[in-house]
Amino acid sequence: MAAPPSAYRDRQFLAVIGDEDSVTGLLLAGVGHVTDPPDSQRNFLVCDSKTERSAIESAFNRFTKERKDIGIVLINQHIAETIRDTVDKFQDAFPAVLEIPSKDHPYDPEKDSVLRRVRRLFGE
Amino acid sequence: MADTLPSPPESRSPSPELEHNENEDNLTRKLDTLLEKYLELLDQYTALREELSKTFSAGFFSLAQAQRASTLGAGRRYGEECYDERMKAQRRVGVSEDETDEHHVFKVDKVVRVEKEKNSISVEFSTSADESKPQEQAGRQSLQATVEVQGEQQEKKLRPKQDPAHRDPVTWFGILVPPALRQTQSHFVKATEKSIPELLSIDSAMKSVEAEIWAVRDELGMLADYDENAETAKHAPKQTEHDKQLAKEQIYTVSRRKLASRPAHSKSHLVQLSE
């Protein structure tokens, strides 16, 4: 299971896809990073009810597949639900994806991909 | 009984059935040990999930308090419009491999000194390293050395006195920082430095044990029972058949390599769980 060090050595950033409060909180913790211009890239996406599904999906793909400097992707569980297929299809060890609760949507074990794996393991 | 069984691994023994049974017993015991270990990890995972939820709730609560007592002026919030677009990550990820077990351990730590410019260069480097084969050690090391030298040089040239990279994010919103906002920060720092990396490390350990469990079940010929269940499970992610096959093959090949190295010793009361 363990991936070679080359798979994670340069993955030093956390990325966040979440509602404004989740992103604000995590940026207050100092995870935010904007790369230097001219090609400035943020490592976070603030979503609200108007954010297009395609925008969320492309941010997720950018953080998980294109960028090689991200080690952890945090995504609000309710936002992950909107792109469930894409999130579940991503099975690589790096970056690690973790679904986090948001202010209005507490953590729901039913939707947790880890616990779904557990249920599969026990043949449920 | 065992005396009558000369058992070189590859040759045919005089009583293949007996040997077969013994092998099966060993595998069953191994499966029990693995399941026991897995349940312990699951327990830790659940506890950490609870902890993360609590920390996040506390953080959201403090943030809401800060918004209510906001000194930012009418209609303005502690939110996206006040983010400093020059921000540099002050907490970063470190990954290592567990020494006793083959899983990854995540850490998130505060960086004391942020090296400007070096990051963009190392991104470039990591892309090229990913494309090359891991065996190309020598080439990679020299490349890394060059990258670091370049990074240091640029850092000396480009580092201004008031580096935004060193600015505490809590000051993005003004000089007067409400206590509730500081509290928000400390809750999210706790989540980022503790719960999140711990959850991911446990998840990685669980994946590793899962792979072993599937491999042992494969050897015991138990897969058919689970495969059908797994494929039709209502909670299973909507993957294509091809994806599932790929994922499974990956898991089995990796875990077969590890199987031989682990000793099996345990009671067999957990077998029922797998039914």
XYZ file of C-alpha atoms in Angstrom:
399
model
C 0.000 0.000 0.000
C 2.749 2.355 0.928
C 3.656 4.630 -1.926
C 7.313 5.487 -2.635
C 8.616 8.703 -1.031
C 8.715 10.364 -4.449
C 4.920 10.225 -4.424
C 4.634 12.532 -1.420
C 7.948 14.247 -0.735
C 6.966 17.533 -2.357
C 3.342 17.487 -1.295
C 3.489 20.143 1.384
C 0.225 22.044 1.097
C -3.290 21.474 2.319
C -6.054 22.433 -0.118
C -9.594 23.340 0.883
C -12.906 23.204 -0.953
C -15.578 24.499 1.356
C -18.148 27.079 2.315
C -16.928 30.506 3.368
C -16.774 29.781 7.098
C -14.869 26.521 6.663
C -12.344 28.143 4.339
C -11.994 31.209 6.566
C -11.374 29.016 9.607
C -8.776 26.892 7.875
C -7.052 29.906 6.347
C -6.902 31.449 9.828
C -5.006 28.302 10.798
C -2.464 29.245 8.137
C -3.017 26.673 5.411
C -3.783 29.191 2.645
C -1.254 29.573 -0.121
C -1.257 31.622 -3.280
C 1.610 30.906 -5.650
C 3.593 33.813 -6.986
C 2.394 35.717 -10.034
C 2.109 35.688 -13.008
C 0.455 32.281 -12.742
C -1.038 32.754 -9.265
C -2.877 29.701 -8.049
C -4.915 29.476 -4.879
C -5.091 26.286 -2.885
C -8.686 26.894 -1.845
C -12.138 27.344 -3.316
C -14.960 29.110 -1.495
C -18.323 27.620 -2.467
C -21.854 28.804 -1.900
C -25.199 27.593 -3.179
C -24.557 29.344 -6.493
C -21.221 27.661 -7.181
C -21.498 25.491 -10.283
C -20.918 21.787 -9.903
C -18.399 21.981 -12.750
C -16.357 24.600 -10.856
C -16.195 22.341 -7.792
C -15.272 19.378 -9.920
C -12.522 21.200 -11.752
C -11.070 22.500 -8.465
C -11.110 18.971 -7.059
C -9.372 17.620 -10.148
C -6.856 20.439 -10.104
C -5.961 19.770 -6.446
C -5.868 15.995 -6.770
C -4.502 15.400 -10.245
C -2.780 18.440 -11.711
C -0.957 19.947 -8.762
C 1.841 17.849 -7.334
C 2.459 20.080 -4.308
C -0.733 19.253 -2.416
C -0.622 16.555 0.243
C -4.089 16.854 1.775
C -7.370 17.931 0.217
C -10.076 18.955 2.675
C -13.594 19.158 1.316
C -16.880 19.833 3.100
C -18.848 16.620 3.149
C -21.959 18.270 1.688
C -19.898 19.671 -1.177
C -18.259 16.285 -1.754
C -21.803 14.904 -2.107
C -22.391 17.092 -5.153
C -19.420 15.524 -6.935
C -19.664 12.119 -5.252
C -18.695 10.112 -8.352
C -15.517 12.097 -8.843
C -14.557 11.950 -5.162
C -15.145 8.202 -4.915
C -13.325 7.494 -8.126
C -10.196 9.140 -6.779
C -8.411 6.255 -5.062
C -4.773 7.383 -5.035
C -2.911 7.537 -1.746
C -1.777 11.096 -2.538
C -3.085 13.605 -2.039
C -5.135 12.269 0.863
C -8.747 13.444 0.717
C -10.648 14.124 3.934
C -14.282 15.114 4.131
C -14.886 17.654 6.867
C -18.061 18.927 8.512
C -19.412 22.387 7.798
C -21.399 24.806 9.903
C -24.778 23.835 8.469
C -24.022 20.213 7.630
C -22.570 18.160 10.484
C -20.548 15.054 9.720
C -22.791 12.225 8.531
C -21.274 8.732 9.046
C -23.638 7.321 6.383
C -21.862 9.388 3.751
C -18.333 8.806 5.010
C -16.313 7.009 2.362
C -14.142 5.332 5.017
C -17.135 3.836 6.794
C -18.612 2.703 3.486
C -15.370 0.848 2.884
C -15.721 -0.718 6.337
C -19.218 -1.899 5.502
C -17.971 -3.453 2.269
C -15.220 -5.210 4.149
C -17.764 -6.797 6.454
C -19.940 -7.771 3.533
C -22.815 -5.430 4.247
C 1.067 -35.697 14.390
C 3.349 -33.035 13.163
C 6.259 -35.503 13.400
C 4.812 -37.551 10.609
C 4.676 -34.544 8.364
C 7.906 -33.736 6.631
C 6.867 -30.516 5.053
C 9.188 -28.875 2.614
C 7.059 -26.132 1.197
C 7.178 -27.026 -2.473
C 7.223 -30.838 -2.435
C 4.147 -33.022 -2.196
C 3.628 -34.190 1.344
C 2.430 -37.704 2.119
C -0.810 -36.301 3.476
C -1.740 -33.243 1.470
C -5.091 -32.889 3.155
C -3.573 -32.499 6.598
C -1.114 -29.952 5.374
C -3.838 -28.125 3.595
C -5.852 -27.917 6.788
C -2.929 -26.602 8.732
C -2.327 -23.959 6.153
C -5.953 -22.980 6.275
C -5.843 -22.778 10.066
C -2.873 -20.468 9.864
C -4.621 -18.262 7.391
C -7.772 -18.172 9.488
C -5.755 -17.170 12.520
C -4.060 -14.488 10.478
C -7.430 -13.228 9.328
C -8.577 -13.000 12.946
C -5.538 -11.009 13.963
C -6.065 -8.665 11.074
C -9.737 -8.167 11.808
C -8.972 -7.508 15.441
C -6.410 -4.913 14.474
C -8.834 -3.406 11.982
C -11.551 -3.000 14.604
C -9.124 -1.229 16.905
C -8.252 1.193 14.124
C -11.929 1.700 13.366
C -12.509 2.556 17.006
C -9.753 5.171 16.901
C -11.126 6.534 13.648
C -14.596 6.979 15.135
C -13.208 8.731 18.216
C -11.111 11.079 16.085
C -14.103 11.853 13.868
C -16.020 12.886 16.957
C -13.144 15.038 18.113
C -12.876 16.714 14.704
C -16.603 17.459 14.658
C -16.388 19.031 18.107
C -13.387 21.156 17.215
C -15.024 22.363 14.005
C -18.283 23.176 15.808
C -16.385 25.182 18.408
C -14.540 26.975 15.604
C -17.743 27.814 13.735
C -19.337 29.020 16.951
C -16.448 31.384 17.705
C -16.491 32.651 14.141
C -20.210 33.386 14.411
C -19.537 35.284 17.655
C -16.827 37.262 15.929
C -19.186 38.091 13.061
C -21.833 39.327 15.500
C -19.398 41.573 17.319
C -17.705 42.559 14.071
C -15.841 45.828 13.970
C -15.425 45.656 10.219
C -18.322 47.944 9.419
C -21.763 47.464 7.963
C -22.218 44.531 5.619
C -18.663 43.282 5.938
C -17.801 39.866 7.269
C -14.751 37.935 8.314
C -14.637 36.125 5.043
C -13.366 35.843 1.526
C -13.278 39.546 0.682
C -10.670 40.173 3.368
C -8.259 37.356 2.483
C -4.729 38.523 1.757
C -4.068 37.371 -1.792
C -0.322 37.189 -1.133
C -0.746 34.571 1.571
C 1.803 31.803 1.955
C 1.117 28.579 3.790
C 2.366 28.681 7.369
C 1.208 25.187 8.207
C 2.399 22.488 5.902
C 2.106 18.774 5.426
C 4.809 16.249 6.155
C 4.393 12.594 5.255
C 6.485 9.708 6.465
C 6.190 5.983 6.390
C 5.391 4.099 9.554
C 8.375 2.031 10.650
C 6.554 -1.049 11.839
C 3.663 -0.991 9.452
C 3.362 -0.133 5.822
C 1.191 2.923 6.014
C 1.685 6.647 5.832
C 1.853 8.981 8.783
C 0.655 12.523 8.183
C 1.790 15.556 10.111
C 0.895 19.202 9.820
C 3.362 21.597 11.377
C 3.986 25.275 11.485
C 6.879 26.348 9.310
C 9.194 28.722 11.090
C 10.693 30.265 7.998
C 8.857 30.400 4.699
C 11.189 30.226 1.763
C 9.941 32.492 -0.921
C 10.131 31.373 -4.511
C 11.495 28.005 -3.596
C 8.027 26.525 -3.699
C 7.266 27.259 -7.289
C 10.573 25.753 -8.255
C 10.070 22.630 -6.225
C 6.666 22.190 -7.829
C 8.341 22.068 -11.174
C 10.831 19.602 -9.802
C 8.215 17.334 -8.330
C 6.414 17.091 -11.665
C 9.552 15.988 -13.419
C 10.346 13.535 -10.626
C 6.911 12.009 -10.988
C 7.421 11.349 -14.633
C 10.799 9.737 -14.126
C 11.259 6.290 -12.669
C 11.906 6.082 -8.928
C 15.138 4.166 -9.570
C 16.836 7.180 -11.065
C 18.258 8.141 -7.701
C 21.450 9.822 -8.769
C 19.874 12.051 -11.377
C 17.143 13.073 -9.014
C 19.492 13.975 -6.197
C 21.588 16.232 -8.337
C 18.451 17.875 -9.671
C 17.263 18.466 -6.141
C 20.586 20.018 -5.180
C 20.391 22.467 -8.079
C 16.860 23.362 -7.185
C 17.772 24.128 -3.595
C 20.687 26.329 -4.553
C 18.489 28.290 -6.946
C 15.819 28.587 -4.290
C 18.222 29.988 -1.714
C 19.675 32.524 -4.092
C 16.294 33.833 -5.110
C 15.175 33.886 -1.538
C 18.002 36.245 -0.577
C 17.208 38.552 -3.448
C 13.473 38.610 -3.174
C 12.661 38.525 0.485
C 11.214 41.871 1.511
C 11.201 43.046 5.104
C 7.454 42.818 5.627
C 6.956 39.477 4.024
C 3.218 38.764 3.707
C 4.147 35.137 4.130
C 4.902 35.824 7.775
C 1.773 37.806 8.453
C -0.569 36.138 10.887
C -3.830 35.519 8.981
C -5.759 36.778 11.984
C -4.546 40.303 11.143
C -5.953 40.242 7.595
C -9.164 41.714 8.896
C -7.713 44.714 10.685
C -5.332 45.616 13.477
C -7.926 45.191 16.198
C -8.431 41.483 16.450
C -11.554 40.479 18.373
C -10.897 37.737 20.942
C -13.556 35.536 19.312
C -11.564 35.550 16.085
C -8.443 34.482 17.940
C -10.459 31.685 19.479
C -11.686 30.662 16.037
C -8.094 30.522 14.928
C -6.990 28.341 17.826
C -9.822 25.844 17.222
C -8.935 25.507 13.561
C -5.228 25.249 14.362
C -6.055 22.347 16.666
C -8.099 20.646 13.943
C -5.368 21.185 11.376
C -2.426 20.110 13.500
C -4.016 17.278 15.393
C -7.315 15.734 14.294
C -6.869 15.996 10.526
C -3.404 14.413 10.231
C -4.308 11.767 12.811
C -7.477 10.848 10.941
C -5.571 10.532 7.697
C -2.864 8.401 9.295
C -5.484 6.049 10.733
C -7.235 5.932 7.371
C -3.975 4.983 5.713
C -3.398 2.226 8.293
C -6.942 0.964 7.746
C -6.423 0.790 3.999
C -3.253 -1.192 4.510
C -4.964 -3.718 6.827
C -7.954 -3.911 4.472
C -5.667 -4.895 1.629
C -4.210 -7.663 3.761
C -7.630 -8.885 4.808
C -8.788 -9.100 1.207
C -5.614 -10.949 0.279
C -6.034 -13.527 3.069
C -9.673 -13.995 2.141
C -8.547 -14.523 -1.426
C -6.194 -17.292 -0.315
C -8.930 -18.856 1.762
C -11.188 -18.813 -1.275
C -13.706 -16.632 0.527
C -13.733 -13.839 -2.007
C -16.811 -14.946 -3.886
C -18.952 -14.361 -0.781
C -17.776 -10.800 -0.454
C -17.352 -9.827 -4.078
C -20.972 -10.283 -4.918
C -21.947 -8.415 -1.806
C -19.497 -5.682 -2.484
C -20.570 -5.183 -6.072
C -24.235 -5.014 -5.265
C -23.845 -3.166 -1.986
C -26.131 -0.208 -1.885
C -23.440 1.935 -0.345
C -20.784 1.030 -2.850
C -19.501 3.987 -4.832
C -20.733 4.157 -8.364
C -17.632 2.929 -10.099
C -17.414 1.282 -13.428
C -16.575 -2.411 -13.485
C -13.225 -1.570 -14.950
C -12.342 0.788 -12.094
C -13.297 -1.787 -9.503
C -11.211 -4.432 -11.185
C -8.240 -2.090 -11.348
C -8.515 -1.119 -7.694
C -8.804 -4.723 -6.619
C -5.844 -5.865 -8.654
C -3.767 -3.106 -7.115
C -4.744 -4.104 -3.604
C -4.069 -7.791 -4.120
C -0.685 -7.433 -5.710
C 0.566 -5.050 -3.067
C -0.661 -7.098 -0.159
C 0.546 -10.468 -1.457
C 4.047 -9.148 -1.256
C 3.597 -8.347 2.407
C 1.809 -11.478 3.494
C 4.803 -13.669 4.144
C 6.408 -11.264 6.589
C 3.621 -11.182 9.169
C 3.339 -13.672 12.014
C -0.126 -14.985 12.772
C -1.198 -15.533 16.352
C -4.656 -15.009 17.691
C -7.890 -16.516 18.835
C -10.504 -17.205 16.265
C -13.529 -15.543 17.769
C -13.652 -12.768 15.236
C -14.335 -14.898 12.219
C -18.036 -14.570 12.730
C -17.761 -10.866 12.209
C -16.853 -11.383 8.624
C -20.006 -13.279 7.876
